[in-house]
Amino acid sequence: MVAIAKPCLGVEEKEAVTQVIDSGMIASGAVVEEFNHKFSEYIGVKHGIATSNGTTALEVALKALGIGPGDKVLTTPFSFIASTNSILYAGAIPLFADIDPKTFNIAPDKMEDKLKKYRDIKALQIVHLFGQACDMDAIMTLVKKYGLLLIEDCAQAHGALFGNKKVGTFGDAAAFSFYPTKNMTTGEGGMVVTNNDNAAERSSLLINHGMKIRYHHDIIGYNYRMTNVAASIGLCQLKKLDGFNKRRNQNAEYYNKNINNQYVQVPYKQGNVYHCYHQYTILVKDGRRDDFTKYLSANNVGSSVFYPLSIPEQKCYEGMDIERDFPVTDKVKLEVVSIPVHPLLSQDELSTVAGVINAYK
Ligand SMILES: *Cc1c(COP(=O)(O)O)cnc(C)c1O
């Protein structure tokens, strides 16, 4: 089976974890501090605050910017559920704008429709889906025109660029995830990044029970800390990230050139981005998607549907007073399928995947 995802861990990570274990300091400490510093420096922002996972990073980013009960946050209906759940954890109200049918990212014109309809929207929470940056020119224009806060969900876009600027540097804050399937991993883990000193200070408090001085709790916080064990893996992975993303791009390039089937459309890439191909997501036409994924599986090619349902139609939101009608998302969700693009794919595996897809009838 050609796996859809594989964490790329080597002797460096093993050695780093062993060192942390030998140090006796396995919970949050100096290694986390170093990871905060190195990762935020890599992204090009002033502060990094490591967290227990990407979901808590999103929640902390929102709360650190002062988003709370009653605040409206505009987001995408086509993402992992955490993009919206984090808004609910902050006590805020999620609103949705439909996506662009080509990039699958939130569509600026649909966002503006919502901004005109709900004049009290306070923030945008955008997602750079599958490793491709949102249309940041249009989004920054909206941010300025409507005086909005911007939070970037970069859980799938470590190292992705819009123009020559990394995602995670556009917003008031951004959140990354280091889950094993992402472009780099710490096992479980996340990071809030921000240039805002106050939001950074609040993030540090929120993830550590509101403590600056031991057992003095200034605000009601949480235990959302990352461990030194996880951070030591993150430091190794960060060194390899650009290489990983390069391999993902080479793999995508191979598929772009070699996949040729009348039912299959390869991913669209905007001209002014560096895509980091968290996923290589094709569209399968004529209502054949589910038949196609069964075929892949029967031929030992792993695949996954991200995402089979829009967020607003998830069962857990049943009975919530939210909009559920997003025609573009509702079409795309029936056609998408992601195929293996991870850095460990061999040339043999790449040609097997393309060959199997091309033979689909
Ligand atoms: C993975 C992911 C998250 C959540 O990250 P976890 O580390 O799994 O909590 C949030 N948003 C998006 C778009 C993701 O892909």
Coordinates of C-alpha atoms and ligand atoms in Angstrom, one line a residue:
M1 CA 0.0 0.0 0.0
V2 CA 1.3 3.5 -0.9
A3 CA 0.5 5.4 2.4
I4 CA -1.3 8.7 2.2
A5 CA 0.9 10.1 5.0
K6 CA 4.1 9.1 6.8
P7 CA 6.0 11.0 9.5
C8 CA 9.7 11.5 8.4
L9 CA 11.6 10.8 11.6
G10 CA 15.2 9.8 11.7
V11 CA 18.2 9.2 14.0
E12 CA 18.4 13.0 14.7
E13 CA 15.0 13.0 16.4
K14 CA 15.8 9.8 18.3
E15 CA 19.0 11.3 19.6
A16 CA 17.4 14.6 20.5
V17 CA 14.6 12.8 22.5
T18 CA 17.2 10.6 24.2
Q19 CA 19.1 13.8 25.2
V20 CA 16.0 15.3 26.7
I21 CA 15.2 12.1 28.6
D22 CA 18.8 12.0 29.9
S23 CA 18.5 15.6 31.0
G24 CA 15.7 14.7 33.4
M25 CA 13.7 17.8 32.2
I26 CA 11.0 16.2 30.1
A27 CA 8.1 18.7 30.6
S28 CA 8.1 22.3 29.4
G29 CA 11.4 24.0 29.7
A30 CA 14.5 25.3 27.9
V31 CA 14.0 23.1 24.8
V32 CA 10.5 24.5 24.3
E33 CA 11.9 28.1 24.7
E34 CA 14.5 27.3 22.0
F35 CA 11.8 25.8 19.7
N36 CA 9.6 29.0 20.3
H37 CA 12.6 31.1 19.2
K38 CA 13.7 29.1 16.2
F39 CA 10.2 28.5 14.8
S40 CA 9.1 32.1 15.1
E41 CA 12.4 33.2 13.6
Y42 CA 11.8 30.8 10.7
I43 CA 8.3 32.2 10.0
G44 CA 9.6 35.8 10.5
V45 CA 7.5 36.9 13.5
K46 CA 8.6 38.3 16.8
H47 CA 7.0 35.7 19.2
G48 CA 6.3 32.0 19.2
I49 CA 4.4 30.3 22.0
A50 CA 4.3 26.5 21.7
T51 CA 1.2 24.7 22.7
S52 CA -0.1 21.1 23.2
N53 CA -1.6 21.0 19.7
G54 CA -2.9 23.1 16.8
T55 CA -6.4 23.3 18.1
T56 CA -5.3 24.8 21.4
A57 CA -3.0 27.2 19.4
L58 CA -6.0 28.5 17.5
E59 CA -8.1 28.9 20.7
V60 CA -5.2 30.7 22.4
A61 CA -4.6 33.0 19.4
L62 CA -8.3 34.1 19.4
K63 CA -8.5 34.6 23.2
A64 CA -5.1 36.4 23.3
L65 CA -6.4 38.9 20.7
G66 CA -9.4 39.6 23.0
I67 CA -12.0 37.7 21.0
G68 CA -14.7 36.4 23.3
P69 CA -18.4 35.9 24.0
G70 CA -20.7 37.6 21.5
D71 CA -17.9 38.4 19.0
K72 CA -18.5 37.4 15.4
V73 CA -15.7 35.6 13.5
L74 CA -15.9 34.9 9.8
T75 CA -14.3 31.7 8.7
T76 CA -14.4 29.0 6.0
P77 CA -16.9 26.1 5.9
F78 CA -14.3 23.8 4.2
S79 CA -11.6 22.9 6.7
F80 CA -10.9 20.6 9.6
I81 CA -13.4 21.1 12.4
A82 CA -10.9 22.7 14.7
S83 CA -10.9 25.9 12.6
T84 CA -14.5 26.5 13.8
N85 CA -14.5 24.7 17.2
S86 CA -11.7 27.1 18.3
I87 CA -14.0 30.0 17.7
L88 CA -16.7 28.3 19.8
Y89 CA -14.2 27.6 22.6
A90 CA -13.5 31.3 22.7
G91 CA -17.2 31.8 23.2
A92 CA -17.5 33.7 19.9
I93 CA -19.9 33.2 17.1
P94 CA -18.7 31.6 13.8
L95 CA -20.0 32.9 10.5
F96 CA -19.0 31.4 7.2
A97 CA -18.2 32.5 3.7
D98 CA -18.1 30.0 0.8
I99 CA -14.8 29.0 -0.9
D100 CA -13.1 29.5 -4.3
P101 CA -13.8 26.5 -6.5
K102 CA -10.2 26.4 -7.7
T103 CA -8.1 26.9 -4.6
F104 CA -10.7 25.6 -2.1
N105 CA -9.7 28.5 0.1
I106 CA -12.2 31.1 1.5
A107 CA -13.3 33.4 -1.3
P108 CA -12.7 37.2 -0.7
D109 CA -15.8 38.2 -2.7
K110 CA -18.0 35.9 -0.5
M111 CA -16.3 37.3 2.6
E112 CA -17.2 40.8 1.5
D113 CA -20.9 39.8 1.1
K114 CA -20.9 38.7 4.7
L115 CA -19.0 41.8 5.9
K116 CA -21.7 44.0 4.3
K117 CA -24.5 41.9 5.8
Y118 CA -23.1 41.7 9.3
R119 CA -21.4 45.0 10.1
D120 CA -20.2 43.9 13.5
I121 CA -17.9 41.1 12.4
K122 CA -14.8 41.5 14.5
A123 CA -12.3 39.0 13.0
L124 CA -11.4 36.8 10.1
Q125 CA -10.1 33.3 10.8
I126 CA -8.7 32.1 7.5
V127 CA -7.2 28.7 6.6
H128 CA -4.4 28.2 4.1
L129 CA -5.9 24.9 3.0
F130 CA -3.8 21.9 1.8
G131 CA -0.6 24.1 1.9
Q132 CA -1.7 26.9 -0.5
A133 CA -1.9 30.5 0.8
C134 CA -5.3 32.3 0.6
D135 CA -5.6 35.3 -1.6
M136 CA -3.8 37.6 0.8
D137 CA -3.9 40.7 -1.4
A138 CA -7.7 40.7 -1.4
I139 CA -7.9 39.6 2.3
M140 CA -5.6 42.3 3.5
T141 CA -7.7 44.8 1.6
L142 CA -10.8 43.6 3.5
V143 CA -9.0 43.7 6.8
K144 CA -8.1 47.4 6.3
K145 CA -11.4 48.4 4.8
Y146 CA -13.5 46.8 7.6
G147 CA -11.0 47.3 10.4
L148 CA -10.8 43.5 11.3
L149 CA -8.5 41.3 13.3
L150 CA -7.0 38.5 11.3
I151 CA -6.1 35.0 12.6
E152 CA -4.4 32.6 10.2
D153 CA -4.9 28.9 10.6
C154 CA -1.5 27.7 9.2
A155 CA -1.9 24.1 10.4
Q156 CA -1.4 22.9 6.8
A157 CA 1.0 25.5 5.6
H158 CA 4.4 25.5 7.3
G159 CA 6.7 27.4 5.0
A160 CA 4.1 28.3 2.4
L161 CA 4.5 31.7 0.8
F162 CA 2.2 34.3 -0.7
G163 CA 4.4 36.5 -2.9
N164 CA 7.6 36.4 -0.9
K165 CA 6.0 36.5 2.5
K166 CA 5.4 33.4 4.6
V167 CA 1.9 32.6 5.8
G168 CA 1.7 33.3 9.5
T169 CA 3.1 36.8 9.0
F170 CA 0.0 38.5 7.6
G171 CA -2.4 38.2 10.6
D172 CA -2.5 39.6 14.1
A173 CA -1.8 36.1 15.1
A174 CA -1.4 32.7 13.5
A175 CA -1.6 29.0 14.6
F176 CA 0.4 26.0 13.5
S177 CA -0.1 22.3 14.1
F178 CA 2.6 19.7 14.5
Y179 CA 0.4 16.6 14.2
P180 CA 2.3 13.7 12.6
T181 CA 0.5 14.1 9.2
K182 CA 1.5 17.8 8.9
N183 CA 4.5 19.2 7.0
M184 CA 6.5 18.9 10.2
T185 CA 5.7 17.1 13.5
T186 CA 6.3 17.0 17.2
G187 CA 3.9 14.1 17.8
E188 CA 1.2 16.3 19.1
G189 CA 1.9 20.0 19.2
G190 CA 1.1 23.5 18.0
M191 CA 2.4 27.1 18.0
V192 CA 0.9 30.5 18.2
V193 CA 3.0 33.1 16.4
T194 CA 2.4 36.9 16.6
N195 CA 4.2 40.2 16.3
N196 CA 1.8 41.7 19.0
D197 CA 3.7 41.9 22.3
N198 CA 0.5 42.0 24.3
A199 CA -1.1 39.0 22.5
A200 CA 2.2 37.0 23.0
E201 CA 2.2 37.8 26.8
R202 CA -1.4 36.7 27.0
S203 CA -0.8 33.5 25.1
S204 CA 2.0 32.6 27.5
L205 CA -0.3 33.1 30.4
L206 CA -3.2 31.3 28.8
I207 CA -1.2 28.1 28.1
N208 CA 0.2 28.0 31.6
H209 CA -2.7 28.5 34.1
G210 CA -2.2 32.3 34.0
M211 CA 1.2 32.0 35.9
K212 CA 4.1 34.3 35.5
I213 CA 5.3 33.7 39.1
R214 CA 4.9 30.2 40.4
Y215 CA 1.5 29.6 42.0
H216 CA 0.4 33.2 41.4
H217 CA -2.4 33.0 38.8
D218 CA -3.2 36.3 37.1
I219 CA -5.9 35.0 34.8
I220 CA -7.8 31.8 34.4
G221 CA -5.6 29.8 32.0
Y222 CA -5.2 26.2 30.9
N223 CA -2.5 23.6 30.8
Y224 CA -1.8 23.7 27.0
R225 CA 2.0 23.5 27.3
M226 CA 4.2 21.6 24.9
T227 CA 6.8 19.3 26.4
N228 CA 10.6 19.4 25.9
V229 CA 10.4 15.9 24.4
A230 CA 8.0 17.2 21.7
A231 CA 10.0 20.4 21.2
S232 CA 13.3 18.5 20.7
I233 CA 11.6 16.6 17.8
G234 CA 10.3 19.9 16.5
L235 CA 13.8 21.5 16.4
C236 CA 15.1 18.6 14.2
Q237 CA 12.0 18.7 12.0
L238 CA 12.3 22.5 11.5
K239 CA 15.8 22.0 10.1
K240 CA 14.4 19.5 7.6
L241 CA 11.2 21.4 6.7
D242 CA 12.4 23.2 3.6
G243 CA 13.7 19.9 2.3
F244 CA 10.4 18.2 3.0
N245 CA 8.5 20.9 1.2
K246 CA 10.8 20.8 -1.8
R247 CA 10.2 17.0 -2.0
R248 CA 6.4 17.6 -1.8
N249 CA 6.7 20.1 -4.6
Q250 CA 8.8 17.7 -6.8
N251 CA 6.2 14.9 -6.1
A252 CA 3.4 17.3 -7.1
E253 CA 5.2 18.4 -10.2
Y254 CA 5.6 14.7 -11.2
Y255 CA 1.9 14.1 -10.8
N256 CA 1.0 17.4 -12.7
K257 CA 3.1 16.1 -15.6
N258 CA 2.1 12.4 -15.5
I259 CA -1.5 12.2 -14.3
N260 CA -3.8 12.1 -17.3
N261 CA -7.3 10.8 -17.0
Q262 CA -10.5 12.3 -18.4
Y263 CA -12.3 12.2 -15.0
V264 CA -9.4 13.7 -13.0
Q265 CA -8.4 17.3 -12.5
V266 CA -5.0 18.0 -10.9
P267 CA -4.8 20.8 -8.3
Y268 CA -4.9 24.5 -9.3
K269 CA -2.0 26.6 -8.1
Q270 CA -2.1 30.4 -8.0
G271 CA 0.8 32.1 -9.8
N272 CA 2.2 34.0 -6.9
V273 CA 2.5 31.4 -4.2
Y274 CA 4.9 28.8 -2.9
H275 CA 2.5 25.9 -2.3
C276 CA 3.8 23.4 0.4
Y277 CA 1.5 20.6 -0.7
H278 CA 0.3 19.4 2.7
Q279 CA -2.1 17.6 0.5
Y280 CA -2.2 17.0 -3.3
T281 CA -5.9 17.2 -3.8
I282 CA -7.5 16.2 -7.1
L283 CA -11.1 16.5 -8.3
V284 CA -12.9 13.5 -9.6
K285 CA -15.7 14.4 -11.9
D286 CA -19.1 12.9 -13.0
G287 CA -20.1 11.7 -9.5
R288 CA -17.3 9.1 -9.6
R289 CA -15.3 10.1 -6.6
D290 CA -16.4 7.3 -4.3
D291 CA -16.0 4.7 -7.0
F292 CA -12.5 6.2 -7.7
T293 CA -11.4 6.0 -4.0
K294 CA -12.5 2.3 -3.8
Y295 CA -10.6 1.6 -7.0
L296 CA -7.4 3.3 -5.5
S297 CA -7.8 1.2 -2.4
A298 CA -8.3 -2.0 -4.4
N299 CA -5.0 -1.1 -6.2
N300 CA -3.1 -0.5 -3.0
V301 CA -3.0 3.3 -3.3
G302 CA -3.8 5.2 -0.1
S303 CA -6.1 8.2 -0.4
S304 CA -8.3 10.3 1.8
V305 CA -11.2 12.7 1.4
F306 CA -10.5 16.0 3.0
Y307 CA -13.4 16.8 3.8
P308 CA -16.5 14.8 3.1
L309 CA -18.8 17.3 4.9
S310 CA -18.8 21.0 5.3
I311 CA -18.2 22.2 8.8
P312 CA -21.7 23.8 9.3
E313 CA -23.4 20.5 8.4
Q314 CA -21.5 18.4 11.0
K315 CA -23.8 16.6 13.5
C316 CA -22.2 18.4 16.4
Y317 CA -23.5 21.7 15.1
E318 CA -27.1 20.4 14.6
G319 CA -29.5 22.8 16.2
M320 CA -27.0 25.7 16.1
D321 CA -28.3 28.8 14.5
I322 CA -25.8 29.0 11.6
E323 CA -26.0 29.1 7.8
R324 CA -25.6 25.8 6.1
D325 CA -26.0 26.6 2.4
F326 CA -22.6 26.8 0.7
P327 CA -23.0 25.7 -2.9
V328 CA -19.3 25.7 -3.9
T329 CA -18.2 23.7 -0.8
D330 CA -21.2 21.4 -1.3
K331 CA -20.0 20.6 -4.8
V332 CA -16.3 20.4 -4.0
K333 CA -16.7 18.1 -1.0
L334 CA -18.2 15.5 -3.4
E335 CA -15.3 15.7 -5.8
V336 CA -12.1 16.0 -3.8
V337 CA -9.7 13.2 -3.0
S338 CA -6.1 13.6 -1.7
I339 CA -3.4 11.2 -2.9
P340 CA 0.0 10.5 -1.4
V341 CA 2.5 13.4 -1.8
H342 CA 4.6 13.1 1.4
P343 CA 8.4 13.4 1.2
L344 CA 9.2 9.6 1.7
L345 CA 7.5 8.5 -1.6
S346 CA 9.9 6.7 -3.9
Q347 CA 10.0 7.2 -7.6
D348 CA 8.5 3.8 -8.0
E349 CA 5.6 4.7 -5.7
L350 CA 5.0 7.9 -7.6
S351 CA 4.9 6.2 -10.9
T352 CA 2.6 3.4 -9.5
V353 CA 0.2 6.1 -8.2
A354 CA 0.1 7.9 -11.5
G355 CA -0.2 4.6 -13.5
V356 CA -3.1 3.4 -11.3
I357 CA -4.9 6.7 -11.8
N358 CA -4.3 6.8 -15.5
A359 CA -5.7 3.3 -15.9
Y360 CA -9.0 4.2 -14.1
K361 CA -12.0 3.8 -16.4
Ligands
LIG1 C1 -4.6 19.8 11.9 C2 -5.4 21.0 11.8 C3 -5.8 21.7 12.9 C4 -5.7 21.2 14.3 O1 -4.4 20.8 14.7 P1 -4.3 19.7 15.8 O2 -2.8 19.7 16.1 O3 -4.7 18.4 15.2 O4 -5.1 20.0 17.0 C5 -6.5 22.9 12.8 N1 -6.8 23.4 11.5 C6 -6.5 22.7 10.4 C7 -6.8 23.3 9.1 C8 -5.8 21.5 10.5 O5 -5.5 20.8 9.4

